[in-house]
């Protein structure tokens, strides 16, 4: 039987970061996992305090032993939000050399549904730096192509906006 908890990975993206944290904190039964860059970026955006008191795990071990939880049925879903272009590329290539990319691989090998919220889904977007200044971002063709490739994976849903992710979570069995 599928587990009742959800594994929520944060990667080192400023875009959709506050929205992702806010959405995750509305839900029960979330275990948070941070990429190494996510730790830094959460601190830069002064959002780390919001996760205090929640189950939270950092990327400290090369073999990502907690990824074994997917095979054990602990998690009914994996969410990666926000998802950097770096993590999207690793996942598409089948790399599993970090906590988040290993979770993605193990969720796939254990038939656990995955939702990702990439930052780079359109050719032009306005983001915010940690000081609150507006920053124009023009994702490259390769960033956009990788997102489309990820969307073609079995069991993987690409959310284009936080609202899409919220609806996916509501529909989870
Ligand atoms: C303030 C800040 C904001 C960033 N925002 C993004 C972003 O929105 N999207 C992205 O792809 N990378 C962003 N990055 C770059 C990633 O953190 C960097 O590529 C990192 O290596 C990603 O590692 P990860 O995918 O393992 O988390 C940002 C970096 C900083 C310092």
Coordinates of C-alpha atoms and ligand atoms in Angstrom, one line a residue:
X1 CA 0.0 0.0 0.0
X2 CA 1.3 3.5 -0.8
X3 CA 2.6 5.5 2.1
X4 CA 0.7 8.5 3.3
X5 CA 3.5 11.0 3.4
X6 CA 4.9 13.2 0.7
X7 CA 8.6 13.9 0.1
X8 CA 9.0 17.5 -1.0
X9 CA 12.4 18.5 -2.4
X10 CA 13.5 22.1 -2.7
X11 CA 16.3 23.0 -5.1
X12 CA 18.4 26.1 -5.3
X13 CA 15.9 28.3 -7.2
X14 CA 14.7 31.7 -6.2
X15 CA 11.9 31.7 -8.7
X16 CA 8.7 30.1 -7.3
X17 CA 10.5 29.5 -4.0
X18 CA 8.3 31.5 -1.7
X19 CA 5.2 30.1 -3.5
X20 CA 6.5 26.5 -3.1
X21 CA 7.2 26.9 0.6
X22 CA 3.8 28.5 1.2
X23 CA 2.0 25.7 -0.6
X24 CA 4.0 23.0 1.1
X25 CA 3.2 24.5 4.6
X26 CA -0.5 24.3 3.9
X27 CA -0.2 20.4 3.8
X28 CA 0.1 17.8 6.5
X29 CA 2.6 14.9 6.3
X30 CA 5.4 16.6 4.3
X31 CA 9.0 15.6 4.7
X32 CA 11.3 18.3 3.3
X33 CA 14.6 17.6 1.6
X34 CA 17.0 20.3 0.5
X35 CA 19.6 20.3 -2.2
X36 CA 22.9 21.9 -1.2
X37 CA 22.0 24.9 -3.2
X38 CA 18.5 25.1 -1.7
X39 CA 20.1 25.5 1.7
X40 CA 21.9 28.6 0.5
X41 CA 19.1 30.1 -1.5
X42 CA 16.6 29.6 1.3
X43 CA 18.9 31.5 3.6
X44 CA 19.4 34.3 1.0
X45 CA 15.7 34.8 0.6
X46 CA 15.2 34.6 4.4
X47 CA 12.8 31.7 4.1
X48 CA 14.6 29.0 6.2
X49 CA 12.8 30.0 9.4
X50 CA 9.5 29.1 7.9
X51 CA 10.6 25.4 7.8
X52 CA 11.7 25.3 11.4
X53 CA 10.0 22.5 13.3
X54 CA 9.2 20.5 10.2
X55 CA 10.8 17.2 9.3
X56 CA 13.8 18.4 7.2
X57 CA 16.7 16.6 5.7
X58 CA 19.9 18.0 4.0
X59 CA 22.1 16.6 1.3
X60 CA 25.0 15.3 3.3
X61 CA 25.6 11.7 2.1
X62 CA 26.8 10.7 -1.4
X63 CA 24.6 7.7 -1.6
X64 CA 21.3 9.4 -0.5
X65 CA 20.3 6.5 1.8
X66 CA 16.8 7.9 2.5
X67 CA 15.9 7.3 -1.2
X68 CA 15.3 3.7 0.0
X69 CA 12.1 5.0 1.5
X70 CA 10.5 5.0 -2.0
X71 CA 10.9 1.3 -2.4
X72 CA 9.6 0.8 1.1
X73 CA 6.3 2.6 0.3
X74 CA 6.9 5.4 2.8
X75 CA 5.9 8.1 0.3
X76 CA 2.8 8.3 -1.9
X77 CA 4.3 11.2 -4.0
X78 CA 7.5 13.1 -4.7
X79 CA 7.3 16.8 -5.3
X80 CA 10.3 18.8 -6.5
X81 CA 9.4 22.5 -6.3
X82 CA 10.9 24.7 -7.2
X83 CA 13.1 22.8 -9.7
X84 CA 16.3 24.4 -11.1
X85 CA 17.3 24.0 -14.7
X86 CA 20.3 22.0 -13.3
X87 CA 18.1 19.5 -11.5
X88 CA 15.7 19.2 -14.5
X89 CA 18.7 18.4 -16.7
X90 CA 20.1 15.8 -14.3
X91 CA 16.7 14.1 -14.1
X92 CA 16.2 14.0 -17.8
X93 CA 19.7 12.5 -18.4
X94 CA 19.1 9.8 -15.7
X95 CA 21.8 11.1 -13.5
X96 CA 21.5 10.4 -9.8
X97 CA 24.5 12.0 -8.1
X98 CA 22.7 14.2 -5.5
X99 CA 19.9 13.7 -3.0
X100 CA 17.3 15.3 -5.3
X101 CA 18.3 13.5 -8.5
X102 CA 18.5 10.2 -6.6
X103 CA 15.0 10.7 -5.2
X104 CA 13.7 11.4 -8.7
X105 CA 15.3 8.2 -10.0
X106 CA 14.2 6.0 -7.0
X107 CA 10.6 7.4 -7.2
X108 CA 10.5 6.4 -10.8
X109 CA 11.8 2.9 -10.1
X110 CA 9.2 2.5 -7.4
X111 CA 6.2 3.7 -9.3
X112 CA 5.7 6.7 -7.0
X113 CA 4.2 9.7 -8.8
X114 CA 6.3 12.8 -9.2
X115 CA 5.5 16.4 -9.8
X116 CA 8.0 19.1 -10.6
X117 CA 7.7 22.8 -10.8
X118 CA 10.6 24.0 -13.0
X119 CA 11.6 27.7 -13.0
X120 CA 12.4 27.7 -16.8
X121 CA 9.3 26.9 -18.7
X122 CA 8.9 30.0 -20.9
X123 CA 11.4 32.0 -23.0
X124 CA 11.1 35.1 -20.8
X125 CA 10.2 35.5 -17.2
X126 CA 10.5 38.1 -14.5
X127 CA 11.9 36.8 -11.2
X128 CA 13.1 38.5 -8.0
X129 CA 16.5 38.5 -6.5
X130 CA 17.0 38.1 -2.7
X131 CA 16.9 41.9 -2.3
X132 CA 13.4 42.0 -4.0
X133 CA 14.7 43.5 -7.2
X134 CA 13.0 42.4 -10.4
X135 CA 15.3 40.3 -12.6
X136 CA 14.7 39.4 -16.3
X137 CA 15.5 35.7 -17.1
X138 CA 15.7 34.3 -20.6
X139 CA 16.0 30.5 -20.4
X140 CA 18.0 29.0 -23.1
X141 CA 16.6 26.6 -25.7
X142 CA 18.3 23.7 -23.9
X143 CA 16.5 24.6 -20.6
X144 CA 13.1 24.7 -22.3
X145 CA 13.8 21.5 -24.2
X146 CA 14.8 19.6 -21.1
X147 CA 11.5 20.6 -19.4
X148 CA 9.5 19.2 -22.4
X149 CA 11.6 16.0 -22.2
X150 CA 10.8 15.7 -18.5
X151 CA 7.1 16.1 -19.2
X152 CA 7.3 13.0 -21.4
X153 CA 8.5 10.7 -18.6
X154 CA 5.9 8.2 -17.3
X155 CA 4.6 9.1 -13.9
X156 CA 6.0 12.6 -14.0
X157 CA 3.8 15.8 -14.1
X158 CA 5.4 19.1 -15.0
X159 CA 3.5 21.9 -13.3
X160 CA 4.0 25.2 -15.1
X161 CA 2.7 27.3 -12.2
X162 CA 2.2 26.8 -8.5
X163 CA -1.6 26.6 -9.0
X164 CA -1.0 23.5 -11.3
X165 CA 1.0 21.9 -8.6
X166 CA -1.7 22.7 -6.0
X167 CA -4.4 21.0 -8.2
X168 CA -2.1 18.0 -8.7
X169 CA -1.7 17.6 -5.0
X170 CA -5.5 17.9 -4.4
X171 CA -6.1 15.1 -6.9
X172 CA -3.6 12.7 -5.4
X173 CA -5.2 9.5 -4.2
Ligands
LIG1 C1 19.8 33.8 -5.4 C2 19.8 32.7 -6.4 C3 18.6 32.4 -7.1 C4 18.7 31.3 -8.1 N1 17.5 31.1 -8.8 C5 17.6 30.1 -9.7 C6 16.4 29.8 -10.4 O1 15.3 30.4 -10.2 N2 16.4 28.8 -11.4 C7 17.6 28.1 -11.6 O2 17.5 27.2 -12.5 N3 18.7 28.3 -10.9 C8 18.7 29.3 -10.0 N4 19.9 29.6 -9.2 C9 21.1 28.8 -9.5 C10 21.1 27.4 -8.8 O3 21.1 27.6 -7.4 C11 22.4 26.6 -9.2 O4 22.3 26.3 -10.6 C12 22.6 25.4 -8.4 O5 23.8 24.7 -8.8 C13 21.4 24.4 -8.5 O6 21.7 23.3 -7.7 P1 20.5 22.2 -7.4 O7 19.8 22.0 -8.7 O8 21.2 21.0 -6.9 O9 19.6 22.8 -6.4 C14 19.9 30.6 -8.3 C15 21.0 30.9 -7.5 C16 21.0 32.0 -6.6 C17 22.2 32.3 -5.9

